[in-house]
């Protein structure tokens, strides 16, 4: 039987962070650290420079049914096309699972990479720091994928919310 | 994920209703100057080669028939013996609707052949093993299965009257005019006979299915195929240019299934 794999969003201060299952759900970039999908705390069009959302810390999780063998090669990718519109970018960085930090607004985009540079043919590996194979039940696995959105002055406003983009987390199971 | 057998057969019934074919092939031959006729009740399903895996699943699930490639773009599931045809029909019959009459006719043809012949051969090397009444009945069946239920028009093959005329020739041992010429196989160079009327406009001639397939494989692999990378395992494989999808391409059905099964998606806005 195939394993139950979920996508968790992590929020809250380091040490007391809490997770929310976002599988097949929506992840809302906002100006606050919570997993709620609403129109509160929207990102505001900058008058100069860039405005950024709070980071969205996400990680894959094995639910109540584990793999028969193991799970390997977790990865992240998009369809390769940014449809958010002019002036809106989205970034990703991956980090060691031991280095969870309270989600904050990134000072710049230098540490991240454009999410849309990762496609199914060229995905972002999520097992660089936390290498597989992974097994067991009710356990997180792979690296954190930290996501955020950046608005430039060229963005057209209002957009509340922006159009949606599909983010894919994939893995191999044996 | 594999669906259970009952659900699969329910689906397969609809699929065969739309795409399948039940028929009694009637072949008239001349062997060493003697005329003969053979009857082959068969069931088949033809699909584009991109959907060959669906046909292979029928073979795997039901353990009957074989799947072969007819040209570079068509693959065919077909039963290969009377026993297989019977087994296939007996499995699928409860799930059919539109093709029920045709399937039942083929079953009836199988019963007739089982009673009075060896391997479906009505006249083997001129030796009569089926009486003319049974043979006529089989020809009638072959014709009726291939007629449109609405217009009565013959859908393919020779007409009922033409087949009955040739059957009469077989039983009266009249010579069937051949009008054949000897030509050489494009692939292997062997000489073989072909009806003169069938060579009009054709540039390639093949003595066997193997030769046709080998020639097509060689020609299409060099002329029309391009290298494609499997979206799951990154293997480079060849695919006919027109079959390359703009999105993801997969080297095997297994890769495609695993690629799609092990994905979790979220929307971000």
Coordinates of C-alpha atoms in Angstrom, one line a residue:
Chain A
X1 CA 0.0 0.0 0.0
X2 CA 1.3 3.4 -0.9
X3 CA 2.5 5.6 1.9
X4 CA 0.5 8.6 3.1
X5 CA 2.6 11.7 2.4
X6 CA 1.5 15.1 3.4
X7 CA 2.9 18.7 3.0
X8 CA 3.1 20.5 6.3
X9 CA 3.4 24.2 6.8
X10 CA 5.3 25.2 9.9
X11 CA 4.6 28.4 11.9
X12 CA 5.5 29.9 15.2
X13 CA 8.6 30.5 17.2
X14 CA 11.4 28.0 17.1
X15 CA 10.9 25.4 19.8
X16 CA 7.1 25.8 19.9
X17 CA 6.5 25.7 16.2
X18 CA 3.2 24.1 15.0
X19 CA 2.4 22.4 11.7
X20 CA -0.7 22.5 9.5
X21 CA -1.5 20.0 6.8
X22 CA -1.6 21.8 3.5
X23 CA -1.7 18.9 1.1
X24 CA -4.0 19.8 -1.8
X25 CA -4.7 23.0 0.1
X26 CA -3.6 26.6 -0.3
X27 CA -0.6 28.4 1.0
X28 CA -1.2 32.1 1.4
X29 CA 1.8 34.5 1.3
X30 CA 1.0 37.2 3.8
X31 CA 2.5 39.8 6.1
X32 CA 2.1 37.6 9.1
X33 CA 3.3 34.2 10.3
X34 CA 0.2 32.0 10.3
X35 CA -1.2 29.3 8.1
X36 CA -4.7 30.8 7.8
X37 CA -5.9 31.3 4.2
X38 CA -7.6 34.7 4.4
X39 CA -7.3 38.3 3.2
X40 CA -5.8 39.6 6.4
X41 CA -2.3 41.0 6.5
X42 CA -1.9 41.4 2.8
X43 CA 1.3 42.3 1.1
X44 CA 1.3 45.9 0.1
X45 CA 2.6 47.3 -3.1
X46 CA 5.9 49.0 -2.4
X47 CA 6.4 52.7 -3.2
X48 CA 10.1 51.9 -3.7
X49 CA 12.3 48.8 -3.5
X50 CA 10.5 45.5 -2.7
X51 CA 8.1 44.2 -0.2
X52 CA 8.3 40.6 0.9
X53 CA 6.0 38.2 2.6
X54 CA 6.8 36.2 5.7
X55 CA 8.6 33.0 5.0
X56 CA 6.5 29.9 4.5
X57 CA 8.4 26.9 6.1
X58 CA 7.2 23.7 4.5
X59 CA 8.3 20.1 4.8
X60 CA 7.1 16.7 3.7
X61 CA 5.6 14.3 6.3
X62 CA 4.8 10.6 6.3
X63 CA 1.3 10.1 7.8
X64 CA -0.2 7.0 9.4
X65 CA 0.7 4.7 6.6
X66 CA 4.4 4.3 5.9
X67 CA 6.1 3.1 2.8
X68 CA 6.5 -0.7 2.2
X69 CA 10.1 -0.1 1.5
X70 CA 11.3 3.5 1.7
X71 CA 10.8 6.9 0.3
X72 CA 13.7 8.6 -1.6
X73 CA 14.4 11.6 -3.7
X74 CA 12.0 14.2 -2.4
X75 CA 11.9 17.2 -4.7
X76 CA 10.1 20.4 -5.4
X77 CA 9.1 21.9 -8.7
X78 CA 6.7 24.1 -10.5
X79 CA 5.3 24.3 -14.1
X80 CA 8.2 26.7 -14.9
X81 CA 6.0 29.6 -15.7
X82 CA 5.3 32.5 -13.4
X83 CA 1.7 33.5 -13.8
X84 CA 1.4 35.7 -10.8
X85 CA 1.9 38.8 -13.0
X86 CA 4.2 41.7 -13.5
X87 CA 6.3 42.6 -10.4
X88 CA 5.6 39.4 -8.4
X89 CA 8.3 36.9 -7.8
X90 CA 8.5 33.8 -5.6
X91 CA 11.6 32.3 -4.1
X92 CA 12.6 29.1 -2.4
X93 CA 15.6 28.0 -0.3
X94 CA 16.1 24.7 1.3
X95 CA 17.6 24.2 4.8
X96 CA 18.6 21.6 7.3
X97 CA 15.6 20.3 9.4
X98 CA 17.6 21.1 12.5
X99 CA 17.8 24.8 11.7
X100 CA 14.1 25.8 11.9
X101 CA 13.9 29.5 12.7
X102 CA 10.9 31.6 13.5
X103 CA 9.4 32.6 10.1
X104 CA 10.4 36.2 9.3
X105 CA 10.4 38.6 6.4
X106 CA 13.6 38.0 4.4
X107 CA 15.8 41.0 4.1
X108 CA 16.5 40.3 0.5
X109 CA 16.1 37.6 -2.1
X110 CA 19.8 36.7 -2.4
X111 CA 19.5 33.5 -0.4
X112 CA 16.7 32.2 -2.5
X113 CA 16.2 30.9 -6.0
X114 CA 13.3 31.7 -8.3
X115 CA 10.7 28.9 -7.7
X116 CA 9.9 28.8 -11.4
X117 CA 13.4 27.9 -12.3
X118 CA 12.6 24.4 -11.0
X119 CA 10.5 22.1 -13.2
X120 CA 9.8 18.4 -13.3
X121 CA 12.8 18.0 -15.7
X122 CA 15.0 20.0 -13.3
X123 CA 13.6 19.9 -9.8
X124 CA 15.0 21.2 -6.5
X125 CA 16.2 18.3 -4.4
X126 CA 14.8 18.2 -0.8
X127 CA 17.3 15.6 0.5
X128 CA 20.5 17.6 0.5
X129 CA 20.9 18.1 4.2
X130 CA 18.5 15.4 5.4
X131 CA 19.3 12.5 3.1
X132 CA 17.1 9.5 2.6
X133 CA 16.0 6.8 2.4
X134 CA 13.1 7.6 4.6
X135 CA 10.7 5.2 6.3
X136 CA 8.4 4.9 9.4
X137 CA 5.1 6.6 10.1
X138 CA 4.1 10.0 11.5
X139 CA 7.4 11.5 10.8
X140 CA 8.8 14.5 8.9
X141 CA 11.4 13.9 6.2
X142 CA 13.7 15.8 3.9
X143 CA 14.8 19.4 4.1
X144 CA 12.6 22.3 4.8
X145 CA 11.5 24.2 1.7
X146 CA 11.3 27.9 2.7
X147 CA 9.1 29.9 0.3
X148 CA 8.3 33.6 0.1
X149 CA 6.9 36.1 -2.3
X150 CA 8.4 39.4 -3.3
X151 CA 6.6 42.4 -4.7
X152 CA 8.3 45.1 -6.9
X153 CA 7.0 48.6 -7.5
X154 CA 5.8 47.4 -11.0
X155 CA 3.1 45.1 -9.5
X156 CA -0.5 46.0 -10.4
X157 CA -2.6 46.4 -7.3
X158 CA -5.0 45.5 -5.8
X159 CA -4.8 41.7 -6.2
X160 CA -6.4 40.2 -3.2
X161 CA -5.3 37.4 -3.5
X162 CA -3.1 37.0 -6.5
X163 CA -3.8 34.2 -8.9
X164 CA -2.7 30.7 -7.7
X165 CA 0.3 28.7 -8.7
X166 CA 0.6 25.0 -8.3
X167 CA 3.7 23.9 -6.3
X168 CA 4.5 20.2 -6.6
X169 CA 6.4 18.1 -4.0
X170 CA 7.3 14.7 -5.5
X171 CA 9.2 11.7 -4.3
X172 CA 10.0 8.1 -5.2
X173 CA 8.5 5.2 -3.2
X174 CA 9.5 1.6 -3.2
Chain B
X1 CA -3.1 1.8 -8.3
X2 CA -4.7 -1.3 -9.7
X3 CA -8.5 -1.5 -9.6
X4 CA -10.1 -4.7 -8.6
X5 CA -11.1 -7.3 -11.2
X6 CA -14.8 -6.6 -11.1
X7 CA -14.4 -2.9 -11.6
X8 CA -11.9 -3.6 -14.3
X9 CA -14.2 -5.9 -16.2
X10 CA -17.0 -3.4 -16.0
X11 CA -14.8 -0.8 -17.5
X12 CA -13.4 -3.3 -20.1
X13 CA -17.0 -4.1 -21.2
X14 CA -17.6 -0.5 -22.1
X15 CA -14.2 -0.2 -23.7
X16 CA -14.7 -3.3 -25.9
X17 CA -18.2 -2.1 -26.7
X18 CA -16.7 1.0 -28.2
X19 CA -13.3 -0.2 -29.5
X20 CA -13.4 -4.0 -29.8
X21 CA -14.3 -6.3 -32.7
X22 CA -15.6 -9.8 -32.8
X23 CA -15.4 -11.6 -36.2
X24 CA -15.1 -14.9 -38.0
X25 CA -12.3 -14.6 -40.5
X26 CA -13.0 -16.6 -43.6
X27 CA -9.9 -17.2 -45.7
X28 CA -10.0 -18.8 -49.1
X29 CA -6.7 -20.4 -50.3
X30 CA -5.3 -22.5 -53.0
X31 CA -2.8 -25.0 -51.8
X32 CA -1.0 -27.2 -54.3
X33 CA -3.8 -26.7 -56.8
X34 CA -6.5 -27.5 -54.3
X35 CA -8.9 -24.9 -53.0
X36 CA -9.5 -24.6 -49.3
X37 CA -11.3 -22.4 -46.8
X38 CA -10.5 -21.7 -43.2
X39 CA -12.6 -20.1 -40.5
X40 CA -10.9 -18.2 -37.6
X41 CA -13.2 -16.8 -34.9
X42 CA -11.3 -14.0 -33.3
X43 CA -11.7 -11.0 -31.0
X44 CA -9.5 -8.0 -31.2
X45 CA -9.1 -4.4 -30.1
X46 CA -7.0 -1.8 -32.0
X47 CA -5.5 1.3 -30.4
X48 CA -3.0 3.9 -31.2
X49 CA 0.5 2.7 -30.1
X50 CA 0.6 5.3 -27.4
X51 CA -2.2 3.4 -25.7
X52 CA -0.6 0.0 -26.2
X53 CA -0.3 -0.4 -22.4
X54 CA -4.1 -0.6 -22.2
X55 CA -4.1 -3.6 -24.5
X56 CA -1.2 -5.2 -22.6
X57 CA -3.2 -4.9 -19.5
X58 CA -6.0 -6.9 -21.0
X59 CA -3.5 -9.7 -21.8
X60 CA -2.0 -9.5 -18.3
X61 CA -5.3 -9.3 -16.5
X62 CA -7.3 -12.0 -18.5
X63 CA -4.3 -14.1 -19.5
X64 CA -5.5 -14.4 -23.0
X65 CA -4.5 -13.0 -26.4
X66 CA -1.4 -11.2 -27.6
X67 CA -0.5 -7.6 -28.4
X68 CA 1.4 -6.8 -31.5
X69 CA 2.3 -3.7 -33.4
X70 CA 0.6 -3.5 -36.7
X71 CA 2.3 -0.4 -38.0
X72 CA 4.3 2.2 -36.1
X73 CA 1.1 3.9 -35.0
X74 CA -1.3 1.0 -34.3
X75 CA -1.2 -1.8 -31.8
X76 CA -3.6 -4.7 -31.7
X77 CA -4.8 -7.0 -29.0
X78 CA -6.0 -10.3 -30.6
X79 CA -6.9 -13.7 -29.5
X80 CA -4.6 -16.3 -31.0
X81 CA -6.5 -19.5 -30.8
X82 CA -10.1 -20.8 -30.6
X83 CA -9.6 -21.6 -27.0
X84 CA -8.4 -18.1 -26.2
X85 CA -11.3 -16.5 -28.2
X86 CA -13.8 -18.6 -26.3
X87 CA -12.2 -17.8 -22.9
X88 CA -12.0 -14.1 -23.7
X89 CA -15.7 -13.9 -24.8
X90 CA -16.9 -15.9 -21.8
X91 CA -15.2 -13.5 -19.5
X92 CA -16.2 -10.3 -21.2
X93 CA -19.8 -11.3 -22.4
X94 CA -21.6 -10.4 -19.1
X95 CA -20.2 -6.9 -19.3
X96 CA -21.0 -6.2 -23.0
X97 CA -24.0 -4.4 -24.3
X98 CA -23.6 -3.2 -27.9
X99 CA -21.3 -6.0 -29.0
X100 CA -23.3 -8.8 -27.3
X101 CA -24.9 -10.1 -30.5
X102 CA -21.5 -10.2 -32.3
X103 CA -19.8 -11.9 -29.4
X104 CA -22.6 -14.5 -29.2
X105 CA -22.3 -15.2 -32.9
X106 CA -18.6 -15.8 -32.6
X107 CA -19.3 -18.2 -29.7
X108 CA -21.8 -20.0 -31.9
X109 CA -19.2 -20.3 -34.6
X110 CA -16.7 -21.7 -32.1
X111 CA -19.3 -24.3 -31.1
X112 CA -19.8 -25.3 -34.7
X113 CA -16.1 -25.5 -35.4
X114 CA -15.4 -27.5 -32.2
X115 CA -17.9 -30.0 -33.3
X116 CA -16.7 -30.6 -36.8
X117 CA -13.2 -29.6 -37.6
X118 CA -9.6 -29.5 -36.6
X119 CA -8.2 -26.1 -35.7
X120 CA -10.9 -24.3 -37.6
X121 CA -9.8 -25.7 -40.9
X122 CA -12.8 -26.5 -43.0
X123 CA -10.9 -28.0 -45.8
X124 CA -7.3 -28.8 -45.1
X125 CA -5.2 -29.5 -48.2
X126 CA -8.4 -30.3 -50.0
X127 CA -9.6 -32.8 -47.5
X128 CA -13.1 -32.0 -46.4
X129 CA -13.6 -31.9 -42.6
X130 CA -16.7 -29.7 -42.5
X131 CA -19.8 -30.4 -44.4
X132 CA -21.0 -27.8 -46.8
X133 CA -24.1 -26.9 -44.7
X134 CA -22.0 -26.0 -41.7
X135 CA -19.5 -24.2 -43.9
X136 CA -22.3 -22.1 -45.4
X137 CA -23.6 -21.3 -42.0
X138 CA -20.2 -20.1 -40.9
X139 CA -19.9 -17.9 -44.0
X140 CA -23.3 -16.5 -43.2
X141 CA -22.2 -15.8 -39.7
X142 CA -19.0 -14.2 -40.8
X143 CA -21.0 -12.0 -43.2
X144 CA -23.7 -11.0 -40.7
X145 CA -21.2 -10.0 -38.0
X146 CA -19.6 -7.6 -40.4
X147 CA -22.9 -6.0 -41.5
X148 CA -24.2 -2.8 -40.2
X149 CA -27.1 -3.5 -37.8
X150 CA -28.9 -0.5 -39.2
X151 CA -28.3 -0.4 -42.9
X152 CA -27.3 -4.1 -43.5
X153 CA -24.4 -2.7 -45.5
X154 CA -21.2 -4.8 -45.5
X155 CA -18.6 -3.0 -43.3
X156 CA -15.5 -4.6 -44.5
X157 CA -14.2 -7.6 -46.5
X158 CA -15.9 -9.5 -49.2
X159 CA -19.7 -9.4 -49.6
X160 CA -21.9 -12.3 -48.5
X161 CA -22.7 -13.3 -52.1
X162 CA -19.0 -13.2 -53.1
X163 CA -18.1 -15.4 -50.1
X164 CA -20.8 -17.9 -50.9
X165 CA -19.7 -18.0 -54.5
X166 CA -16.2 -18.8 -53.5
X167 CA -17.3 -21.4 -51.0
X168 CA -19.2 -23.1 -53.8
X169 CA -16.0 -23.1 -55.8
X170 CA -14.1 -24.7 -52.9
X171 CA -16.7 -27.5 -52.5
X172 CA -16.9 -28.1 -56.2
X173 CA -13.1 -27.8 -56.5
X174 CA -13.2 -25.2 -59.2
X175 CA -10.0 -23.4 -59.8
X176 CA -10.0 -19.9 -58.2
X177 CA -8.4 -17.4 -60.6
X178 CA -5.4 -16.0 -58.9
X179 CA -4.1 -13.2 -61.2
X180 CA -0.9 -13.2 -59.1
X181 CA 2.6 -12.0 -59.9
X182 CA 5.9 -12.7 -58.3
X183 CA 7.6 -9.7 -56.6
X184 CA 10.5 -9.4 -54.2
X185 CA 10.2 -8.3 -50.5
X186 CA 11.5 -4.8 -49.9
X187 CA 13.0 -5.9 -46.6
X188 CA 14.6 -9.3 -47.2
X189 CA 14.5 -9.6 -51.0
X190 CA 12.7 -13.0 -51.0
X191 CA 10.3 -13.6 -53.9
X192 CA 6.7 -14.1 -53.1
X193 CA 3.3 -13.9 -54.8
X194 CA 0.9 -11.1 -54.6
X195 CA -2.4 -10.3 -56.4
X196 CA -1.7 -8.0 -59.3
X197 CA -4.6 -5.8 -58.2
X198 CA -3.1 -5.1 -54.8
X199 CA 0.2 -3.6 -56.0
X200 CA -1.3 -0.5 -57.6
X201 CA 0.4 2.6 -56.1
X202 CA 2.4 0.7 -53.6
X203 CA 6.2 1.1 -53.5
X204 CA 7.1 -1.3 -50.8
X205 CA 6.1 -5.0 -50.6
X206 CA 6.7 -7.3 -47.7
X207 CA 6.5 -11.1 -47.6
X208 CA 5.7 -11.2 -43.9
X209 CA 4.6 -9.2 -40.9
X210 CA 8.1 -9.5 -39.5
X211 CA 9.5 -7.9 -42.6
X212 CA 6.9 -5.1 -42.4
X213 CA 7.7 -4.4 -38.8
X214 CA 11.5 -4.6 -39.3
X215 CA 11.3 -2.2 -42.2
X216 CA 9.0 0.2 -40.4
X217 CA 11.2 0.1 -37.2
X218 CA 14.3 0.8 -39.2
X219 CA 12.8 3.5 -41.3
X220 CA 10.9 5.3 -38.5
X221 CA 13.7 5.1 -36.0
X222 CA 16.1 6.9 -38.3
X223 CA 13.7 9.2 -40.1
X224 CA 11.0 10.3 -37.7
X225 CA 12.2 9.6 -34.1
X226 CA 13.8 12.0 -31.8
X227 CA 15.6 11.7 -28.4
X228 CA 13.3 12.4 -25.4
X229 CA 14.2 12.5 -21.7
X230 CA 11.9 10.6 -19.3
X231 CA 10.5 13.1 -16.8
X232 CA 10.9 10.6 -14.0
X233 CA 14.1 8.6 -14.5
X234 CA 15.9 11.0 -16.8
X235 CA 16.6 8.1 -19.3
X236 CA 17.0 9.2 -22.9
X237 CA 14.7 7.2 -25.2
X238 CA 13.5 7.5 -28.7
X239 CA 10.0 8.6 -29.6
X240 CA 8.2 9.4 -32.9
X241 CA 8.4 13.2 -33.2
X242 CA 4.6 13.6 -33.5
X243 CA 4.1 11.6 -30.3
X244 CA 6.3 13.8 -28.2
X245 CA 4.2 15.7 -25.7
X246 CA 4.9 19.4 -24.9
X247 CA 4.8 18.5 -21.1
X248 CA 6.2 15.4 -19.5
X249 CA 7.3 12.3 -21.5
X250 CA 7.9 8.9 -19.9
X251 CA 9.9 6.0 -21.1
X252 CA 7.5 3.4 -19.7
X253 CA 4.0 3.2 -18.3
X254 CA 5.6 2.3 -14.9
X255 CA 7.6 5.5 -14.9
X256 CA 4.4 7.5 -15.8
X257 CA 2.4 5.9 -13.1
X258 CA 5.0 6.4 -10.4
X259 CA 5.6 10.0 -11.5
X260 CA 1.9 10.8 -11.1
X261 CA 1.3 8.7 -8.0
X262 CA 4.1 10.2 -5.9
X263 CA 3.2 13.9 -6.2
X264 CA 1.6 16.2 -3.7
X265 CA 0.5 19.6 -4.7
X266 CA -0.4 22.8 -3.1
X267 CA -1.7 26.1 -4.4
X268 CA 0.2 29.2 -3.5
X269 CA -1.1 32.7 -3.8

